[in-house]
Coordinates of C-alpha atoms in Angstrom, one line a residue:
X1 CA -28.5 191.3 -59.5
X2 CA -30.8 188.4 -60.0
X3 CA -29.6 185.0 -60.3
X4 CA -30.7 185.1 -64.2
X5 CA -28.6 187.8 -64.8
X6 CA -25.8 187.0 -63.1
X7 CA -25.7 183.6 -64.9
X8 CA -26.6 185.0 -68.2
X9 CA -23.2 187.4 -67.9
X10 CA -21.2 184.4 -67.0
X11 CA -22.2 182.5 -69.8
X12 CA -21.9 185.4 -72.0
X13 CA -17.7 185.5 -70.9
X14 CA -17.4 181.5 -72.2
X15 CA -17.0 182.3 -76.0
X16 CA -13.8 184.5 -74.9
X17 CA -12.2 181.9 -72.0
X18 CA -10.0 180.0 -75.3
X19 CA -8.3 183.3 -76.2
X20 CA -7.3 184.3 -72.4
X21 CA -5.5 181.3 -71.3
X22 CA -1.9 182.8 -70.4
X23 CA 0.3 180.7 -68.9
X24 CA 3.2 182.0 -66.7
X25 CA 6.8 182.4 -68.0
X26 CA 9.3 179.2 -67.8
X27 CA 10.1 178.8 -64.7
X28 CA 8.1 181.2 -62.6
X29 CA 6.0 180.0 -59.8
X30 CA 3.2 181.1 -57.8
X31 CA 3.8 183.4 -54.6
X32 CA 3.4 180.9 -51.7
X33 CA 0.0 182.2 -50.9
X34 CA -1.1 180.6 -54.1
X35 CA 1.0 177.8 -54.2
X36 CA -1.1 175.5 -51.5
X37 CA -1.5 171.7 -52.9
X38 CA -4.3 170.8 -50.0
X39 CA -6.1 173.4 -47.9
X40 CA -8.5 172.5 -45.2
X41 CA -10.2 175.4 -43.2
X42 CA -12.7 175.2 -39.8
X43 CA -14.0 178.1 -38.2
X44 CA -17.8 180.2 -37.5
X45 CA -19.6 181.0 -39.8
X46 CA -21.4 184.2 -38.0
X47 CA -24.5 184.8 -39.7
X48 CA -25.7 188.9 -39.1
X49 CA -28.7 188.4 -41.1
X50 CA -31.3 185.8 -42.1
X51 CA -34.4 185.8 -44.6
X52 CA -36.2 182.8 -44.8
X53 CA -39.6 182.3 -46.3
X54 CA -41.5 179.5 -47.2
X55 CA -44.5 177.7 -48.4
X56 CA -46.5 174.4 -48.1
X57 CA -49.1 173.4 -50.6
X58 CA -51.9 171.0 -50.3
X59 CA -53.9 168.9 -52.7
X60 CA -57.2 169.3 -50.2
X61 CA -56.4 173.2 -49.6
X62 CA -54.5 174.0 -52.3
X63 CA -52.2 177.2 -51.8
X64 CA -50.5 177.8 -48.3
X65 CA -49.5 180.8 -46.7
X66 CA -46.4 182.4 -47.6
X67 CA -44.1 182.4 -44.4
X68 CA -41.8 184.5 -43.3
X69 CA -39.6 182.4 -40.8
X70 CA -38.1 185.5 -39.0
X71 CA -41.6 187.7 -38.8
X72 CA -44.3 185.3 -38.4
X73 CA -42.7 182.9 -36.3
X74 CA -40.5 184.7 -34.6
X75 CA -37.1 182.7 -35.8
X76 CA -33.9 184.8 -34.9
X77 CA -32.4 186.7 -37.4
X78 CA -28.7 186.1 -36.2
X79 CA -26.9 182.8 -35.4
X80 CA -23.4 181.4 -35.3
X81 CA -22.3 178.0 -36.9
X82 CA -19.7 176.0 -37.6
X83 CA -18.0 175.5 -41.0
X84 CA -15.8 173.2 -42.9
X85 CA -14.1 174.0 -46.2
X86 CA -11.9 172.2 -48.0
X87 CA -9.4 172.6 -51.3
X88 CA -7.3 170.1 -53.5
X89 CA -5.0 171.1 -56.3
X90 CA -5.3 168.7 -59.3
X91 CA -2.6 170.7 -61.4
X92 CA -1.4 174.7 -61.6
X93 CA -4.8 175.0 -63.7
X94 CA -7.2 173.2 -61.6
X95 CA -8.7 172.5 -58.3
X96 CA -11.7 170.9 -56.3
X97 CA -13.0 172.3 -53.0
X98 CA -15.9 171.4 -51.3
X99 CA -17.7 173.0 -48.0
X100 CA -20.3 172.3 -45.5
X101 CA -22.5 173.1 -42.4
X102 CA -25.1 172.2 -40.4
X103 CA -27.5 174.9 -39.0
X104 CA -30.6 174.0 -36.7
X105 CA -32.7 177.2 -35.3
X106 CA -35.9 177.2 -33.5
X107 CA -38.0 179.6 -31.9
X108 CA -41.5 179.8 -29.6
X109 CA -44.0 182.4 -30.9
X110 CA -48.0 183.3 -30.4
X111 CA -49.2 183.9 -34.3
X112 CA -50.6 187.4 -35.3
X113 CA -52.3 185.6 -38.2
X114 CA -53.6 182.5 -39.6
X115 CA -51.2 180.8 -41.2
X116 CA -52.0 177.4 -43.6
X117 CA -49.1 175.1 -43.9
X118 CA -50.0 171.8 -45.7
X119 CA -53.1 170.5 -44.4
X120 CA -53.4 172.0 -41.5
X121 CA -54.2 175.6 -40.6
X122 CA -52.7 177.4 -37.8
X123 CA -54.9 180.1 -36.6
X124 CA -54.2 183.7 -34.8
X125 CA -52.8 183.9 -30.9
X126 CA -52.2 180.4 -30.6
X127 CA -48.7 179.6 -29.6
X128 CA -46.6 177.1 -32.0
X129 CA -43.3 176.3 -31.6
X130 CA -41.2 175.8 -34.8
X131 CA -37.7 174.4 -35.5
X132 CA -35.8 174.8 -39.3
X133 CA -32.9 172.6 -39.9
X134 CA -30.3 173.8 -43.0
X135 CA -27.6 171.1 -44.2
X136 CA -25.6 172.7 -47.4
X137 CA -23.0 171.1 -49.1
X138 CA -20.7 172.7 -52.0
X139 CA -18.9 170.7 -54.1
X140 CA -16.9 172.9 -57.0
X141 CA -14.5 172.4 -59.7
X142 CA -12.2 175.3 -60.6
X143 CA -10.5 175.8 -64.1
X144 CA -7.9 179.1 -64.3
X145 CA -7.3 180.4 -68.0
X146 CA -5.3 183.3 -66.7
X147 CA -2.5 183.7 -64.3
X148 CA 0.6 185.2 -63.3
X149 CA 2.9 184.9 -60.3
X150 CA 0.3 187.0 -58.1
X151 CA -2.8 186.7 -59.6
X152 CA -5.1 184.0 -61.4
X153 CA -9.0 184.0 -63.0
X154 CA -11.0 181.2 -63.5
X155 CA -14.6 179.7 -64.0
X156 CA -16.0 176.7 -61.7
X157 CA -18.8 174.8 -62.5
X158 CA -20.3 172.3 -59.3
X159 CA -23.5 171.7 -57.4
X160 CA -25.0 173.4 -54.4
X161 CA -26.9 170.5 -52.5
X162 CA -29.3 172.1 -49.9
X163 CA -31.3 170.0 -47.0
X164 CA -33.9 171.6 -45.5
X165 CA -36.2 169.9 -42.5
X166 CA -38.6 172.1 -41.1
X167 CA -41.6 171.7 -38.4
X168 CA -44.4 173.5 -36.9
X169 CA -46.1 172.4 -33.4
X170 CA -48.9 173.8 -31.8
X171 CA -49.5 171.7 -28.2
X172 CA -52.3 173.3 -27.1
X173 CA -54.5 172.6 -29.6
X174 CA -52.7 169.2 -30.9
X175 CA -52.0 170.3 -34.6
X176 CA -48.1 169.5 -36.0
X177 CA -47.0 169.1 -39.9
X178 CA -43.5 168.8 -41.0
X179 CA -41.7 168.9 -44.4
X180 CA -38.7 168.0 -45.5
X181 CA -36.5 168.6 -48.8
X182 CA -33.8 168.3 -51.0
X183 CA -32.3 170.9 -53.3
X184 CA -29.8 169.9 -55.7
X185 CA -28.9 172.8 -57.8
X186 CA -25.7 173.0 -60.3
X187 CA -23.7 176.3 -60.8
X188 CA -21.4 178.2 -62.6
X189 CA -19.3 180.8 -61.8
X190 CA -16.2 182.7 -61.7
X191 CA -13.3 183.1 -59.2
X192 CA -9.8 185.3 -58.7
X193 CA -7.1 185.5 -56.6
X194 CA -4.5 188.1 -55.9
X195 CA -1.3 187.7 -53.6
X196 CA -1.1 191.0 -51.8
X197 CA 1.8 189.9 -50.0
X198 CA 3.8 186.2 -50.1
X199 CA 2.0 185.3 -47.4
X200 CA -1.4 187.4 -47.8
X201 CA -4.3 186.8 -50.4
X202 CA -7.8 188.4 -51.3
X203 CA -9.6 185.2 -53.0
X204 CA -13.3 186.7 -54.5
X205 CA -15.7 183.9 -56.0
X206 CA -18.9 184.2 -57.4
X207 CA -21.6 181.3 -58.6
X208 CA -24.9 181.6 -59.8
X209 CA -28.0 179.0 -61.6
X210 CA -31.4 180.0 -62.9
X211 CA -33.6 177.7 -64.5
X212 CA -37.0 177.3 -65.7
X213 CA -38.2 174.2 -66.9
X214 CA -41.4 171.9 -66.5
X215 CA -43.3 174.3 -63.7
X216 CA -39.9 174.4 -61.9
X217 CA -38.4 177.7 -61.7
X218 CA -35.3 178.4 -58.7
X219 CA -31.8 180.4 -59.0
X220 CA -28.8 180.6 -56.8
X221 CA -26.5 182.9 -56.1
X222 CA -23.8 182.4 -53.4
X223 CA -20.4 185.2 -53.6
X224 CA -17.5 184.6 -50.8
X225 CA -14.6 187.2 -50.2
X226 CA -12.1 186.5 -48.7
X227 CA -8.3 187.3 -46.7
X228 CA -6.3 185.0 -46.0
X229 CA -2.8 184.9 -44.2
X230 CA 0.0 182.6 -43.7
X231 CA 0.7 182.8 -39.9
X232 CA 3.5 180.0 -40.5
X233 CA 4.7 176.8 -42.9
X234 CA 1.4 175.0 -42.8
X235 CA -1.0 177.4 -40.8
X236 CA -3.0 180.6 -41.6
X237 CA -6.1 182.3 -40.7
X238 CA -8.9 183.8 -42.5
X239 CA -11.5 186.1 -42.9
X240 CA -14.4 186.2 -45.2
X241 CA -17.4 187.9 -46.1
X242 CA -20.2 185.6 -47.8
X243 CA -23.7 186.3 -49.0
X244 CA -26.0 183.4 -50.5
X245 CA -30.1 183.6 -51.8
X246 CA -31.7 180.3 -53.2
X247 CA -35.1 180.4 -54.2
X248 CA -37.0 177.4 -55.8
X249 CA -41.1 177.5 -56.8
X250 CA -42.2 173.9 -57.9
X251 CA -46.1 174.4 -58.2
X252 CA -47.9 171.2 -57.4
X253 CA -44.4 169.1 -58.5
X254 CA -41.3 168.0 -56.2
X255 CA -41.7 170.4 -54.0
X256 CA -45.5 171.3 -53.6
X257 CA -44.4 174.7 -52.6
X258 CA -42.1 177.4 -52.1
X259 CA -38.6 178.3 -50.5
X260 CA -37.0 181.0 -50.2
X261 CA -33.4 181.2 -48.3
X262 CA -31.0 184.1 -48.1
X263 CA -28.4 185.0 -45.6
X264 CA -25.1 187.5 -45.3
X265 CA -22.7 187.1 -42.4
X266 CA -19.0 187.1 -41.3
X267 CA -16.5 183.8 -41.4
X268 CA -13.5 183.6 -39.2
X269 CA -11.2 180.3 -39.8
X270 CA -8.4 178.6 -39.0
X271 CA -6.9 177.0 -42.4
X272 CA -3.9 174.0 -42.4
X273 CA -2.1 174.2 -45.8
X274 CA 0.8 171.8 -47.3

């Protein structure tokens, strides 16, 4: 699904969120699992798959060449990171969490075609070196309108802030450009959670943007599943499934060019809970 229509169908459930609200019966409470005031997690992210493609523009030039960071230079498709995430409880119908990491790659590679990035064109067989450096922060506030003891629904509404360095080096014959951006990019989405046990969740979450607006068009889409069990009072560990794409196409404005950002991997954390 693209991020347009995966936006468009969570807009289209707003209208009905007013006649959902349930609240739980006097007295009844959360099963533990769902009950956590402050929740901070720390773990790998393990990344099993990587698509990145981008594109400089110039003024002199104009156009550059589409890149494919795994294909054309030679960028791994795999990697391991860490992660933080973070969640705070405002009442029984609302919360905050926020999440970040920091991922650097680099790879050495002799070109099988010219490539034009910026200014500067980068021709066939000569050996560049490259190096991409990812910085994403989440910030997201979460509204449930339906719950029960082992299960709520809600929407979120927050920003996805993406900082992206990259670089391309060519010592032999003495030609370098860099560029560097920053991608804020609000989103709105839904989330659930279901107690499968006391002490075991399945938390599913699911945010998505598109816009188009003065020769800017981008969407995001970033889904997280995850398990979660509490090993003791204050400690658990998780597992989780997340898969994210970004793409943003400014023309000649903000971004003079084109990036395009998807990955799926495996998380593994250690969460502290009160």
């Amino acid at each position: 699904m693209s991020g347009r229509h995966a936006l468009l169908g969570l807009l289209a459930l707003l209208p009905a969120c007013g006649a959902l609200v349930v609240p739980m019966a006097e007295g009844a409470r959360y099963a533990p699992c769902l009950d956590h005031t402050f929740e901070v997690s720390g773990g790998l992210q393990l990344f099993s798959e990587f698509d990145t493609k981008l594109r400089v523009d110039s003024e002199v030039l104009g156009l550059g060449t589409t890149i494919d960071l795994e294909d054309d230079l030679g960028f791994n498709k795999t990697s391991n990171v860490a992660r933080f995430d973070m969640g705070l409880a405002l009442s029984e119908s609302s919360r905050l969490d926020f999440s970040i990491f920091n991922l650097t790659r680099g790879a050495e590679h002799r070109l099988e075609r010219d490539i034009q990035i910026g200014d500067k064109l980068f021709q066939i067989n000569w050996d560049v070196h490259s190096a991409i450096r990812t910085t994403v922060y989440k910030l997201a506030y979460r509204w449930v309108f339906w719950r029960d003891r082992r299960f709520d629904l809600g929407l979120s509404g927050g920003l996805h802030w993406i900082g992206l360095a990259a670089k391309v080096g060519s010592d032999s014959f003495a030609v370098y450009d860099r560029a560097a951006y920053e991608l804020p990019l609000p989103v709105v989405g839904l989330h659930a959670r279901y107690a499968l046990l006391d002490d075991l969740r399945l938390s599913l979450s699911s945010e998505a943007f598109y816009v188009e607006i003065q020769g800017i068009t981008g969407y995001l889409t970033d889904t997280r599943l995850d398990l979660d069990w509490d090993i003791g009072d204050n400690l658990g560990l998780g597992l989780g499934l997340n898969g994210f794409r970004t793409s943003v196409d400014a023309g000649d404005q903000w971004l003079h060019g084109k990036f395009t950002y998807e990955y799926g991997g495996l998380l593994l954390y250690l969460r502290v809970f009160f």
